[in-house]
Amino acid sequence: MTSGKVVVEKARTPGTSQTDVVIEGIRQMIIDGRLRSGDRLPVEKDLATALGVSRNPLREGVRALSMMGVLETRQGDGTYVTKLEPSMLLAPIGFVVDLQDGSGTHHLHAVRRVLETEAAALAAQQIAPVDLEAAAELLRHNEAELRHDEPNHETVIENDIAFHRIIADAADNPVLAALINALGGRTMRDRLRRSITQPGADDTAHGEHLSILAALTAHDPDRARIRMATHLFTVEDYLLETRRRADDETRPVDESPALEQP
């Protein structure tokens, strides 16, 4: 929508801020088809009038939608609706993940496991030879790195993330891939901590990756699903054990005298 008068229903819920009105108004325009991917927003004055807000809240709402990946402002050219791709719209989930404290980490990994096991099954049915080779190459790099006396754990984990990303993309479901990538990349610090503190963790993960790759190469969805689940359960087990130890260390010691037995 680049021209013409903008008409928007302006019923406002009591207590709703003008910025929220802008966000909801533009969202509804996209849902209704009045704004489509690639369309430029009406000029600021017209849009503010249509939404029943002043210009400052309009700008705040546009900035918020830009951060969400819904809009993009082009210097000197106006503001446009983005391609509305899942990879952009779901990226803010990674920000939410970053804000979680350690007590909920295992919940995030559980969600990741649910998503990635199904992605592995889907990928096994259709993964292309070029993707299989790319995944195998990453594992060869990790194998070489693990032969060093002091392997670079960050390099190993980065290759780990890239390996999982190939599988997610090969599932051919952009929403699923976007969710996995948002969770997988953002949980890197937990896997890195395990890699450094748990002896043999890197070698164990490498062996599990090889098993996953074998299932993908055989185009066996059931084995791919199970082997991916087994791999991710090892991370969850580590996180749960780490949390249990932390709880034990912080639990107050009962120093009250024991009652004498008669």
mmCIF file with all atom_site columns, C-alpha atoms in Angstrom, residues 47-254:
data_model
loop_
_atom_site.group_PDB
_atom_site.id
_atom_site.type_symbol
_atom_site.label_atom_id
_atom_site.label_alt_id
_atom_site.label_comp_id
_atom_site.label_asym_id
_atom_site.label_entity_id
_atom_site.label_seq_id
_atom_site.pdbx_PDB_ins_code
_atom_site.Cartn_x
_atom_site.Cartn_y
_atom_site.Cartn_z
_atom_site.occupancy
_atom_site.B_iso_or_equiv
_atom_site.pdbx_formal_charge
_atom_site.auth_seq_id
_atom_site.auth_comp_id
_atom_site.auth_asym_id
_atom_site.auth_atom_id
_atom_site.pdbx_PDB_model_num
ATOM 1   C CA . LEU A 1 47  ? -0.895 7.023   9.136  1.00 0.00 ? 47  LEU A CA 1
ATOM 2   C CA . ALA A 1 48  ? -0.966 8.887   12.453 1.00 0.00 ? 48  ALA A CA 1
ATOM 3   C CA . THR A 1 49  ? -4.350 10.354  11.593 1.00 0.00 ? 49  THR A CA 1
ATOM 4   C CA . ALA A 1 50  ? -5.731 6.978   10.517 1.00 0.00 ? 50  ALA A CA 1
ATOM 5   C CA . LEU A 1 51  ? -4.576 5.335   13.747 1.00 0.00 ? 51  LEU A CA 1
ATOM 6   C CA . GLY A 1 52  ? -5.731 8.233   15.909 1.00 0.00 ? 52  GLY A CA 1
ATOM 7   C CA . VAL A 1 53  ? -2.337 8.843   17.489 1.00 0.00 ? 53  VAL A CA 1
ATOM 8   C CA . SER A 1 54  ? 0.252  11.579  17.558 1.00 0.00 ? 54  SER A CA 1
ATOM 9   C CA . ARG A 1 55  ? 3.523  11.301  15.663 1.00 0.00 ? 55  ARG A CA 1
ATOM 10  C CA . ASN A 1 56  ? 5.795  10.416  18.588 1.00 0.00 ? 56  ASN A CA 1
ATOM 11  C CA . PRO A 1 57  ? 3.870  7.229   19.534 1.00 0.00 ? 57  PRO A CA 1
ATOM 12  C CA . LEU A 1 58  ? 3.697  6.391   15.832 1.00 0.00 ? 58  LEU A CA 1
ATOM 13  C CA . ARG A 1 59  ? 7.484  6.535   15.584 1.00 0.00 ? 59  ARG A CA 1
ATOM 14  C CA . GLU A 1 60  ? 7.853  4.450   18.745 1.00 0.00 ? 60  GLU A CA 1
ATOM 15  C CA . GLY A 1 61  ? 5.497  1.819   17.362 1.00 0.00 ? 61  GLY A CA 1
ATOM 16  C CA . VAL A 1 62  ? 7.342  1.727   14.054 1.00 0.00 ? 62  VAL A CA 1
ATOM 17  C CA . ARG A 1 63  ? 10.659 1.306   15.896 1.00 0.00 ? 63  ARG A CA 1
ATOM 18  C CA . ALA A 1 64  ? 9.200  -1.554  17.937 1.00 0.00 ? 64  ALA A CA 1
ATOM 19  C CA . LEU A 1 65  ? 7.912  -3.303  14.821 1.00 0.00 ? 65  LEU A CA 1
ATOM 20  C CA . SER A 1 66  ? 11.295 -2.786  13.168 1.00 0.00 ? 66  SER A CA 1
ATOM 21  C CA . MET A 1 67  ? 12.968 -4.545  16.097 1.00 0.00 ? 67  MET A CA 1
ATOM 22  C CA . MET A 1 68  ? 10.502 -7.404  15.637 1.00 0.00 ? 68  MET A CA 1
ATOM 23  C CA . GLY A 1 69  ? 11.498 -7.746  11.999 1.00 0.00 ? 69  GLY A CA 1
ATOM 24  C CA . VAL A 1 70  ? 8.083  -6.635  10.717 1.00 0.00 ? 70  VAL A CA 1
ATOM 25  C CA . LEU A 1 71  ? 9.157  -3.265  9.320  1.00 0.00 ? 71  LEU A CA 1
ATOM 26  C CA . GLU A 1 72  ? 12.374 -1.815  7.963  1.00 0.00 ? 72  GLU A CA 1
ATOM 27  C CA . THR A 1 73  ? 13.213 1.866   7.546  1.00 0.00 ? 73  THR A CA 1
ATOM 28  C CA . ARG A 1 74  ? 15.206 2.811   4.472  1.00 0.00 ? 74  ARG A CA 1
ATOM 29  C CA . GLN A 1 75  ? 17.066 6.076   4.843  1.00 0.00 ? 75  GLN A CA 1
ATOM 30  C CA . GLY A 1 76  ? 15.473 8.714   2.651  1.00 0.00 ? 76  GLY A CA 1
ATOM 31  C CA . ASP A 1 77  ? 12.938 6.285   1.179  1.00 0.00 ? 77  ASP A CA 1
ATOM 32  C CA . GLY A 1 78  ? 10.404 5.545   3.909  1.00 0.00 ? 78  GLY A CA 1
ATOM 33  C CA . THR A 1 79  ? 9.380  2.527   5.954  1.00 0.00 ? 79  THR A CA 1
ATOM 34  C CA . TYR A 1 80  ? 8.491  -0.797  4.371  1.00 0.00 ? 80  TYR A CA 1
ATOM 35  C CA . VAL A 1 81  ? 6.961  -4.091  5.412  1.00 0.00 ? 81  VAL A CA 1
ATOM 36  C CA . THR A 1 82  ? 9.713  -6.728  5.392  1.00 0.00 ? 82  THR A CA 1
ATOM 37  C CA . LYS A 1 83  ? 9.521  -10.096 3.678  1.00 0.00 ? 83  LYS A CA 1
ATOM 38  C CA . LEU A 1 84  ? 7.980  -11.363 6.958  1.00 0.00 ? 84  LEU A CA 1
ATOM 39  C CA . GLU A 1 85  ? 10.208 -14.421 6.874  1.00 0.00 ? 85  GLU A CA 1
ATOM 40  C CA . PRO A 1 86  ? 10.109 -16.726 9.926  1.00 0.00 ? 86  PRO A CA 1
ATOM 41  C CA . SER A 1 87  ? 13.869 -16.374 10.391 1.00 0.00 ? 87  SER A CA 1
ATOM 42  C CA . MET A 1 88  ? 13.390 -12.635 10.981 1.00 0.00 ? 88  MET A CA 1
ATOM 43  C CA . LEU A 1 89  ? 10.123 -12.725 12.904 1.00 0.00 ? 89  LEU A CA 1
ATOM 44  C CA . LEU A 1 90  ? 11.234 -15.466 15.296 1.00 0.00 ? 90  LEU A CA 1
ATOM 45  C CA . ALA A 1 91  ? 14.735 -14.114 15.877 1.00 0.00 ? 91  ALA A CA 1
ATOM 46  C CA . PRO A 1 92  ? 13.614 -12.095 18.968 1.00 0.00 ? 92  PRO A CA 1
ATOM 47  C CA . ILE A 1 93  ? 13.044 -15.420 20.731 1.00 0.00 ? 93  ILE A CA 1
ATOM 48  C CA . GLY A 1 94  ? 16.810 -15.587 21.057 1.00 0.00 ? 94  GLY A CA 1
ATOM 49  C CA . PHE A 1 95  ? 16.690 -12.354 23.053 1.00 0.00 ? 95  PHE A CA 1
ATOM 50  C CA . VAL A 1 96  ? 14.129 -13.898 25.401 1.00 0.00 ? 96  VAL A CA 1
ATOM 51  C CA . VAL A 1 97  ? 16.361 -16.959 25.821 1.00 0.00 ? 97  VAL A CA 1
ATOM 52  C CA . ASP A 1 98  ? 19.291 -14.733 26.742 1.00 0.00 ? 98  ASP A CA 1
ATOM 53  C CA . LEU A 1 99  ? 17.268 -13.214 29.581 1.00 0.00 ? 99  LEU A CA 1
ATOM 54  C CA . GLN A 1 100 ? 16.514 -16.544 31.224 1.00 0.00 ? 100 GLN A CA 1
ATOM 55  C CA . ASP A 1 101 ? 18.420 -17.333 34.399 1.00 0.00 ? 101 ASP A CA 1
ATOM 56  C CA . GLY A 1 102 ? 20.174 -20.639 34.902 1.00 0.00 ? 102 GLY A CA 1
ATOM 57  C CA . SER A 1 103 ? 17.257 -22.218 36.756 1.00 0.00 ? 103 SER A CA 1
ATOM 58  C CA . GLY A 1 104 ? 15.245 -22.570 33.553 1.00 0.00 ? 104 GLY A CA 1
ATOM 59  C CA . THR A 1 105 ? 17.998 -23.644 31.171 1.00 0.00 ? 105 THR A CA 1
ATOM 60  C CA . HIS A 1 106 ? 16.989 -27.287 31.143 1.00 0.00 ? 106 HIS A CA 1
ATOM 61  C CA . HIS A 1 107 ? 13.465 -26.277 30.081 1.00 0.00 ? 107 HIS A CA 1
ATOM 62  C CA . LEU A 1 108 ? 14.879 -24.453 27.059 1.00 0.00 ? 108 LEU A CA 1
ATOM 63  C CA . HIS A 1 109 ? 16.947 -27.480 26.117 1.00 0.00 ? 109 HIS A CA 1
ATOM 64  C CA . ALA A 1 110 ? 13.896 -29.719 26.473 1.00 0.00 ? 110 ALA A CA 1
ATOM 65  C CA . VAL A 1 111 ? 12.052 -27.569 23.937 1.00 0.00 ? 111 VAL A CA 1
ATOM 66  C CA . ARG A 1 112 ? 15.081 -27.664 21.684 1.00 0.00 ? 112 ARG A CA 1
ATOM 67  C CA . ARG A 1 113 ? 15.137 -31.465 21.922 1.00 0.00 ? 113 ARG A CA 1
ATOM 68  C CA . VAL A 1 114 ? 11.452 -31.771 20.973 1.00 0.00 ? 114 VAL A CA 1
ATOM 69  C CA . LEU A 1 115 ? 11.986 -29.590 17.912 1.00 0.00 ? 115 LEU A CA 1
ATOM 70  C CA . GLU A 1 116 ? 15.295 -31.041 16.774 1.00 0.00 ? 116 GLU A CA 1
ATOM 71  C CA . THR A 1 117 ? 14.295 -34.681 17.020 1.00 0.00 ? 117 THR A CA 1
ATOM 72  C CA . GLU A 1 118 ? 11.438 -34.092 14.598 1.00 0.00 ? 118 GLU A CA 1
ATOM 73  C CA . ALA A 1 119 ? 13.634 -31.936 12.386 1.00 0.00 ? 119 ALA A CA 1
ATOM 74  C CA . ALA A 1 120 ? 16.128 -34.798 12.163 1.00 0.00 ? 120 ALA A CA 1
ATOM 75  C CA . ALA A 1 121 ? 13.371 -37.210 11.126 1.00 0.00 ? 121 ALA A CA 1
ATOM 76  C CA . LEU A 1 122 ? 12.132 -34.825 8.449  1.00 0.00 ? 122 LEU A CA 1
ATOM 77  C CA . ALA A 1 123 ? 15.651 -34.127 7.220  1.00 0.00 ? 123 ALA A CA 1
ATOM 78  C CA . ALA A 1 124 ? 16.425 -37.835 6.912  1.00 0.00 ? 124 ALA A CA 1
ATOM 79  C CA . GLN A 1 125 ? 13.691 -38.193 4.328  1.00 0.00 ? 125 GLN A CA 1
ATOM 80  C CA . GLN A 1 126 ? 14.971 -35.510 1.968  1.00 0.00 ? 126 GLN A CA 1
ATOM 81  C CA . ILE A 1 127 ? 18.431 -34.221 2.858  1.00 0.00 ? 127 ILE A CA 1
ATOM 82  C CA . ALA A 1 128 ? 20.511 -33.519 -0.228 1.00 0.00 ? 128 ALA A CA 1
ATOM 83  C CA . PRO A 1 129 ? 23.977 -35.013 -0.858 1.00 0.00 ? 129 PRO A CA 1
ATOM 84  C CA . VAL A 1 130 ? 25.548 -31.544 -0.719 1.00 0.00 ? 130 VAL A CA 1
ATOM 85  C CA . ASP A 1 131 ? 24.145 -31.038 2.793  1.00 0.00 ? 131 ASP A CA 1
ATOM 86  C CA . LEU A 1 132 ? 25.340 -34.455 3.916  1.00 0.00 ? 132 LEU A CA 1
ATOM 87  C CA . GLU A 1 133 ? 28.825 -33.590 2.705  1.00 0.00 ? 133 GLU A CA 1
ATOM 88  C CA . ALA A 1 134 ? 28.740 -30.213 4.451  1.00 0.00 ? 134 ALA A CA 1
ATOM 89  C CA . ALA A 1 135 ? 27.718 -31.909 7.709  1.00 0.00 ? 135 ALA A CA 1
ATOM 90  C CA . ALA A 1 136 ? 30.425 -34.547 7.308  1.00 0.00 ? 136 ALA A CA 1
ATOM 91  C CA . GLU A 1 137 ? 33.026 -31.832 6.679  1.00 0.00 ? 137 GLU A CA 1
ATOM 92  C CA . LEU A 1 138 ? 32.118 -30.111 9.944  1.00 0.00 ? 138 LEU A CA 1
ATOM 93  C CA . LEU A 1 139 ? 32.554 -33.367 11.825 1.00 0.00 ? 139 LEU A CA 1
ATOM 94  C CA . ARG A 1 140 ? 35.930 -33.946 10.163 1.00 0.00 ? 140 ARG A CA 1
ATOM 95  C CA . HIS A 1 141 ? 37.039 -30.513 11.368 1.00 0.00 ? 141 HIS A CA 1
ATOM 96  C CA . ASN A 1 142 ? 35.915 -31.356 14.891 1.00 0.00 ? 142 ASN A CA 1
ATOM 97  C CA . GLU A 1 143 ? 37.653 -34.714 14.822 1.00 0.00 ? 143 GLU A CA 1
ATOM 98  C CA . ALA A 1 144 ? 40.907 -33.001 13.865 1.00 0.00 ? 144 ALA A CA 1
ATOM 99  C CA . GLU A 1 145 ? 40.419 -30.392 16.579 1.00 0.00 ? 145 GLU A CA 1
ATOM 100 C CA . LEU A 1 146 ? 39.776 -33.045 19.239 1.00 0.00 ? 146 LEU A CA 1
ATOM 101 C CA . ARG A 1 147 ? 43.111 -34.694 18.479 1.00 0.00 ? 147 ARG A CA 1
ATOM 102 C CA . HIS A 1 148 ? 44.897 -31.661 19.920 1.00 0.00 ? 148 HIS A CA 1
ATOM 103 C CA . ASP A 1 149 ? 46.110 -31.827 23.496 1.00 0.00 ? 149 ASP A CA 1
ATOM 104 C CA . GLU A 1 150 ? 44.134 -28.657 24.203 1.00 0.00 ? 150 GLU A CA 1
ATOM 105 C CA . PRO A 1 151 ? 41.284 -28.447 21.695 1.00 0.00 ? 151 PRO A CA 1
ATOM 106 C CA . ASN A 1 152 ? 39.597 -25.117 21.087 1.00 0.00 ? 152 ASN A CA 1
ATOM 107 C CA . HIS A 1 153 ? 36.230 -25.719 22.734 1.00 0.00 ? 153 HIS A CA 1
ATOM 108 C CA . GLU A 1 154 ? 34.626 -22.675 21.117 1.00 0.00 ? 154 GLU A CA 1
ATOM 109 C CA . THR A 1 155 ? 35.559 -23.930 17.646 1.00 0.00 ? 155 THR A CA 1
ATOM 110 C CA . VAL A 1 156 ? 34.119 -27.339 18.451 1.00 0.00 ? 156 VAL A CA 1
ATOM 111 C CA . ILE A 1 157 ? 30.838 -25.827 19.668 1.00 0.00 ? 157 ILE A CA 1
ATOM 112 C CA . GLU A 1 158 ? 30.593 -23.479 16.676 1.00 0.00 ? 158 GLU A CA 1
ATOM 113 C CA . ASN A 1 159 ? 30.913 -26.481 14.362 1.00 0.00 ? 159 ASN A CA 1
ATOM 114 C CA . ASP A 1 160 ? 28.345 -28.269 16.525 1.00 0.00 ? 160 ASP A CA 1
ATOM 115 C CA . ILE A 1 161 ? 25.868 -25.425 16.013 1.00 0.00 ? 161 ILE A CA 1
ATOM 116 C CA . ALA A 1 162 ? 26.544 -25.361 12.264 1.00 0.00 ? 162 ALA A CA 1
ATOM 117 C CA . PHE A 1 163 ? 25.971 -29.141 12.091 1.00 0.00 ? 163 PHE A CA 1
ATOM 118 C CA . HIS A 1 164 ? 22.593 -28.817 13.798 1.00 0.00 ? 164 HIS A CA 1
ATOM 119 C CA . ARG A 1 165 ? 21.688 -25.861 11.587 1.00 0.00 ? 165 ARG A CA 1
ATOM 120 C CA . ILE A 1 166 ? 22.252 -27.930 8.437  1.00 0.00 ? 166 ILE A CA 1
ATOM 121 C CA . ILE A 1 167 ? 19.839 -30.542 9.758  1.00 0.00 ? 167 ILE A CA 1
ATOM 122 C CA . ALA A 1 168 ? 17.246 -27.950 10.728 1.00 0.00 ? 168 ALA A CA 1
ATOM 123 C CA . ASP A 1 169 ? 17.388 -26.327 7.298  1.00 0.00 ? 169 ASP A CA 1
ATOM 124 C CA . ALA A 1 170 ? 17.220 -29.723 5.565  1.00 0.00 ? 170 ALA A CA 1
ATOM 125 C CA . ALA A 1 171 ? 13.881 -30.390 7.278  1.00 0.00 ? 171 ALA A CA 1
ATOM 126 C CA . ASP A 1 172 ? 12.497 -27.874 4.759  1.00 0.00 ? 172 ASP A CA 1
ATOM 127 C CA . ASN A 1 173 ? 10.240 -26.145 7.275  1.00 0.00 ? 173 ASN A CA 1
ATOM 128 C CA . PRO A 1 174 ? 11.300 -22.507 7.695  1.00 0.00 ? 174 PRO A CA 1
ATOM 129 C CA . VAL A 1 175 ? 9.311  -21.999 10.896 1.00 0.00 ? 175 VAL A CA 1
ATOM 130 C CA . LEU A 1 176 ? 10.828 -25.083 12.521 1.00 0.00 ? 176 LEU A CA 1
ATOM 131 C CA . ALA A 1 177 ? 14.317 -24.069 11.381 1.00 0.00 ? 177 ALA A CA 1
ATOM 132 C CA . ALA A 1 178 ? 13.873 -20.534 12.717 1.00 0.00 ? 178 ALA A CA 1
ATOM 133 C CA . LEU A 1 179 ? 12.809 -21.795 16.143 1.00 0.00 ? 179 LEU A CA 1
ATOM 134 C CA . ILE A 1 180 ? 15.683 -24.277 16.323 1.00 0.00 ? 180 ILE A CA 1
ATOM 135 C CA . ASN A 1 181 ? 18.247 -21.697 15.249 1.00 0.00 ? 181 ASN A CA 1
ATOM 136 C CA . ALA A 1 182 ? 16.941 -19.190 17.795 1.00 0.00 ? 182 ALA A CA 1
ATOM 137 C CA . LEU A 1 183 ? 17.255 -21.734 20.601 1.00 0.00 ? 183 LEU A CA 1
ATOM 138 C CA . GLY A 1 184 ? 20.343 -23.600 19.428 1.00 0.00 ? 184 GLY A CA 1
ATOM 139 C CA . GLY A 1 185 ? 22.623 -20.651 18.940 1.00 0.00 ? 185 GLY A CA 1
ATOM 140 C CA . ARG A 1 186 ? 21.539 -18.956 22.153 1.00 0.00 ? 186 ARG A CA 1
ATOM 141 C CA . THR A 1 187 ? 22.164 -22.054 24.314 1.00 0.00 ? 187 THR A CA 1
ATOM 142 C CA . MET A 1 188 ? 25.781 -22.167 23.166 1.00 0.00 ? 188 MET A CA 1
ATOM 143 C CA . ARG A 1 189 ? 27.109 -21.028 26.538 1.00 0.00 ? 189 ARG A CA 1
ATOM 144 C CA . ASP A 1 190 ? 25.582 -24.052 28.297 1.00 0.00 ? 190 ASP A CA 1
ATOM 145 C CA . ARG A 1 191 ? 27.124 -26.481 25.822 1.00 0.00 ? 191 ARG A CA 1
ATOM 146 C CA . LEU A 1 192 ? 30.442 -24.652 26.047 1.00 0.00 ? 192 LEU A CA 1
ATOM 147 C CA . ARG A 1 193 ? 30.401 -24.925 29.832 1.00 0.00 ? 193 ARG A CA 1
ATOM 148 C CA . ARG A 1 194 ? 29.791 -28.678 29.557 1.00 0.00 ? 194 ARG A CA 1
ATOM 149 C CA . SER A 1 195 ? 32.522 -28.981 26.940 1.00 0.00 ? 195 SER A CA 1
ATOM 150 C CA . ILE A 1 196 ? 35.054 -27.363 29.277 1.00 0.00 ? 196 ILE A CA 1
ATOM 151 C CA . THR A 1 197 ? 34.035 -28.834 32.630 1.00 0.00 ? 197 THR A CA 1
ATOM 152 C CA . GLN A 1 198 ? 32.889 -32.366 31.807 1.00 0.00 ? 198 GLN A CA 1
ATOM 153 C CA . PRO A 1 199 ? 35.762 -34.679 30.820 1.00 0.00 ? 199 PRO A CA 1
ATOM 154 C CA . GLY A 1 200 ? 35.078 -36.535 27.574 1.00 0.00 ? 200 GLY A CA 1
ATOM 155 C CA . ALA A 1 201 ? 31.992 -34.452 26.719 1.00 0.00 ? 201 ALA A CA 1
ATOM 156 C CA . ASP A 1 202 ? 33.363 -33.360 23.346 1.00 0.00 ? 202 ASP A CA 1
ATOM 157 C CA . ASP A 1 203 ? 34.303 -36.903 22.343 1.00 0.00 ? 203 ASP A CA 1
ATOM 158 C CA . THR A 1 204 ? 30.895 -38.204 23.414 1.00 0.00 ? 204 THR A CA 1
ATOM 159 C CA . ALA A 1 205 ? 29.093 -35.514 21.434 1.00 0.00 ? 205 ALA A CA 1
ATOM 160 C CA . HIS A 1 206 ? 31.266 -36.199 18.398 1.00 0.00 ? 206 HIS A CA 1
ATOM 161 C CA . GLY A 1 207 ? 30.365 -39.890 18.473 1.00 0.00 ? 207 GLY A CA 1
ATOM 162 C CA . GLU A 1 208 ? 26.691 -39.014 18.754 1.00 0.00 ? 208 GLU A CA 1
ATOM 163 C CA . HIS A 1 209 ? 26.983 -36.634 15.807 1.00 0.00 ? 209 HIS A CA 1
ATOM 164 C CA . LEU A 1 210 ? 28.518 -39.392 13.722 1.00 0.00 ? 210 LEU A CA 1
ATOM 165 C CA . SER A 1 211 ? 25.563 -41.641 14.582 1.00 0.00 ? 211 SER A CA 1
ATOM 166 C CA . ILE A 1 212 ? 23.110 -38.914 13.588 1.00 0.00 ? 212 ILE A CA 1
ATOM 167 C CA . LEU A 1 213 ? 24.943 -38.387 10.307 1.00 0.00 ? 213 LEU A CA 1
ATOM 168 C CA . ALA A 1 214 ? 24.860 -42.120 9.588  1.00 0.00 ? 214 ALA A CA 1
ATOM 169 C CA . ALA A 1 215 ? 21.081 -42.160 10.077 1.00 0.00 ? 215 ALA A CA 1
ATOM 170 C CA . LEU A 1 216 ? 20.669 -39.153 7.808  1.00 0.00 ? 216 LEU A CA 1
ATOM 171 C CA . THR A 1 217 ? 22.880 -40.719 5.152  1.00 0.00 ? 217 THR A CA 1
ATOM 172 C CA . ALA A 1 218 ? 20.772 -43.884 5.305  1.00 0.00 ? 218 ALA A CA 1
ATOM 173 C CA . HIS A 1 219 ? 17.625 -41.712 5.000  1.00 0.00 ? 219 HIS A CA 1
ATOM 174 C CA . ASP A 1 220 ? 16.231 -43.458 8.066  1.00 0.00 ? 220 ASP A CA 1
ATOM 175 C CA . PRO A 1 221 ? 13.876 -41.054 9.892  1.00 0.00 ? 221 PRO A CA 1
ATOM 176 C CA . ASP A 1 222 ? 13.284 -43.290 12.910 1.00 0.00 ? 222 ASP A CA 1
ATOM 177 C CA . ARG A 1 223 ? 16.987 -43.743 13.620 1.00 0.00 ? 223 ARG A CA 1
ATOM 178 C CA . ALA A 1 224 ? 17.665 -40.065 12.982 1.00 0.00 ? 224 ALA A CA 1
ATOM 179 C CA . ARG A 1 225 ? 14.955 -39.084 15.470 1.00 0.00 ? 225 ARG A CA 1
ATOM 180 C CA . ILE A 1 226 ? 16.150 -41.491 18.153 1.00 0.00 ? 226 ILE A CA 1
ATOM 181 C CA . ARG A 1 227 ? 19.835 -40.667 17.755 1.00 0.00 ? 227 ARG A CA 1
ATOM 182 C CA . MET A 1 228 ? 19.164 -36.953 17.884 1.00 0.00 ? 228 MET A CA 1
ATOM 183 C CA . ALA A 1 229 ? 17.079 -37.432 21.026 1.00 0.00 ? 229 ALA A CA 1
ATOM 184 C CA . THR A 1 230 ? 19.817 -39.527 22.646 1.00 0.00 ? 230 THR A CA 1
ATOM 185 C CA . HIS A 1 231 ? 22.367 -36.842 21.831 1.00 0.00 ? 231 HIS A CA 1
ATOM 186 C CA . LEU A 1 232 ? 20.296 -34.016 23.281 1.00 0.00 ? 232 LEU A CA 1
ATOM 187 C CA . PHE A 1 233 ? 19.314 -35.970 26.378 1.00 0.00 ? 233 PHE A CA 1
ATOM 188 C CA . THR A 1 234 ? 23.000 -36.093 27.368 1.00 0.00 ? 234 THR A CA 1
ATOM 189 C CA . VAL A 1 235 ? 23.037 -32.296 27.480 1.00 0.00 ? 235 VAL A CA 1
ATOM 190 C CA . GLU A 1 236 ? 19.808 -32.187 29.476 1.00 0.00 ? 236 GLU A CA 1
ATOM 191 C CA . ASP A 1 237 ? 21.140 -34.751 31.941 1.00 0.00 ? 237 ASP A CA 1
ATOM 192 C CA . TYR A 1 238 ? 24.221 -32.619 32.476 1.00 0.00 ? 238 TYR A CA 1
ATOM 193 C CA . LEU A 1 239 ? 22.115 -29.504 33.070 1.00 0.00 ? 239 LEU A CA 1
ATOM 194 C CA . LEU A 1 240 ? 19.786 -31.256 35.485 1.00 0.00 ? 240 LEU A CA 1
ATOM 195 C CA . GLU A 1 241 ? 22.722 -32.678 37.445 1.00 0.00 ? 241 GLU A CA 1
ATOM 196 C CA . THR A 1 242 ? 24.398 -29.270 37.530 1.00 0.00 ? 242 THR A CA 1
ATOM 197 C CA . ARG A 1 243 ? 21.207 -27.689 38.828 1.00 0.00 ? 243 ARG A CA 1
ATOM 198 C CA . ARG A 1 244 ? 20.805 -30.400 41.478 1.00 0.00 ? 244 ARG A CA 1
ATOM 199 C CA . ARG A 1 245 ? 24.334 -29.813 42.752 1.00 0.00 ? 245 ARG A CA 1
ATOM 200 C CA . ALA A 1 246 ? 23.782 -26.060 42.827 1.00 0.00 ? 246 ALA A CA 1
ATOM 201 C CA . ASP A 1 247 ? 20.558 -26.538 44.815 1.00 0.00 ? 247 ASP A CA 1
ATOM 202 C CA . ASP A 1 248 ? 22.374 -28.792 47.292 1.00 0.00 ? 248 ASP A CA 1
ATOM 203 C CA . GLU A 1 249 ? 25.109 -26.203 47.775 1.00 0.00 ? 249 GLU A CA 1
ATOM 204 C CA . THR A 1 250 ? 22.665 -23.372 48.441 1.00 0.00 ? 250 THR A CA 1
ATOM 205 C CA . ARG A 1 251 ? 20.268 -25.341 50.640 1.00 0.00 ? 251 ARG A CA 1
ATOM 206 C CA . PRO A 1 252 ? 20.642 -24.188 54.284 1.00 0.00 ? 252 PRO A CA 1
ATOM 207 C CA . VAL A 1 253 ? 22.089 -26.775 56.646 1.00 0.00 ? 253 VAL A CA 1
ATOM 208 C CA . ASP A 1 254 ? 19.832 -27.783 59.516 1.00 0.00 ? 254 ASP A CA 1
#
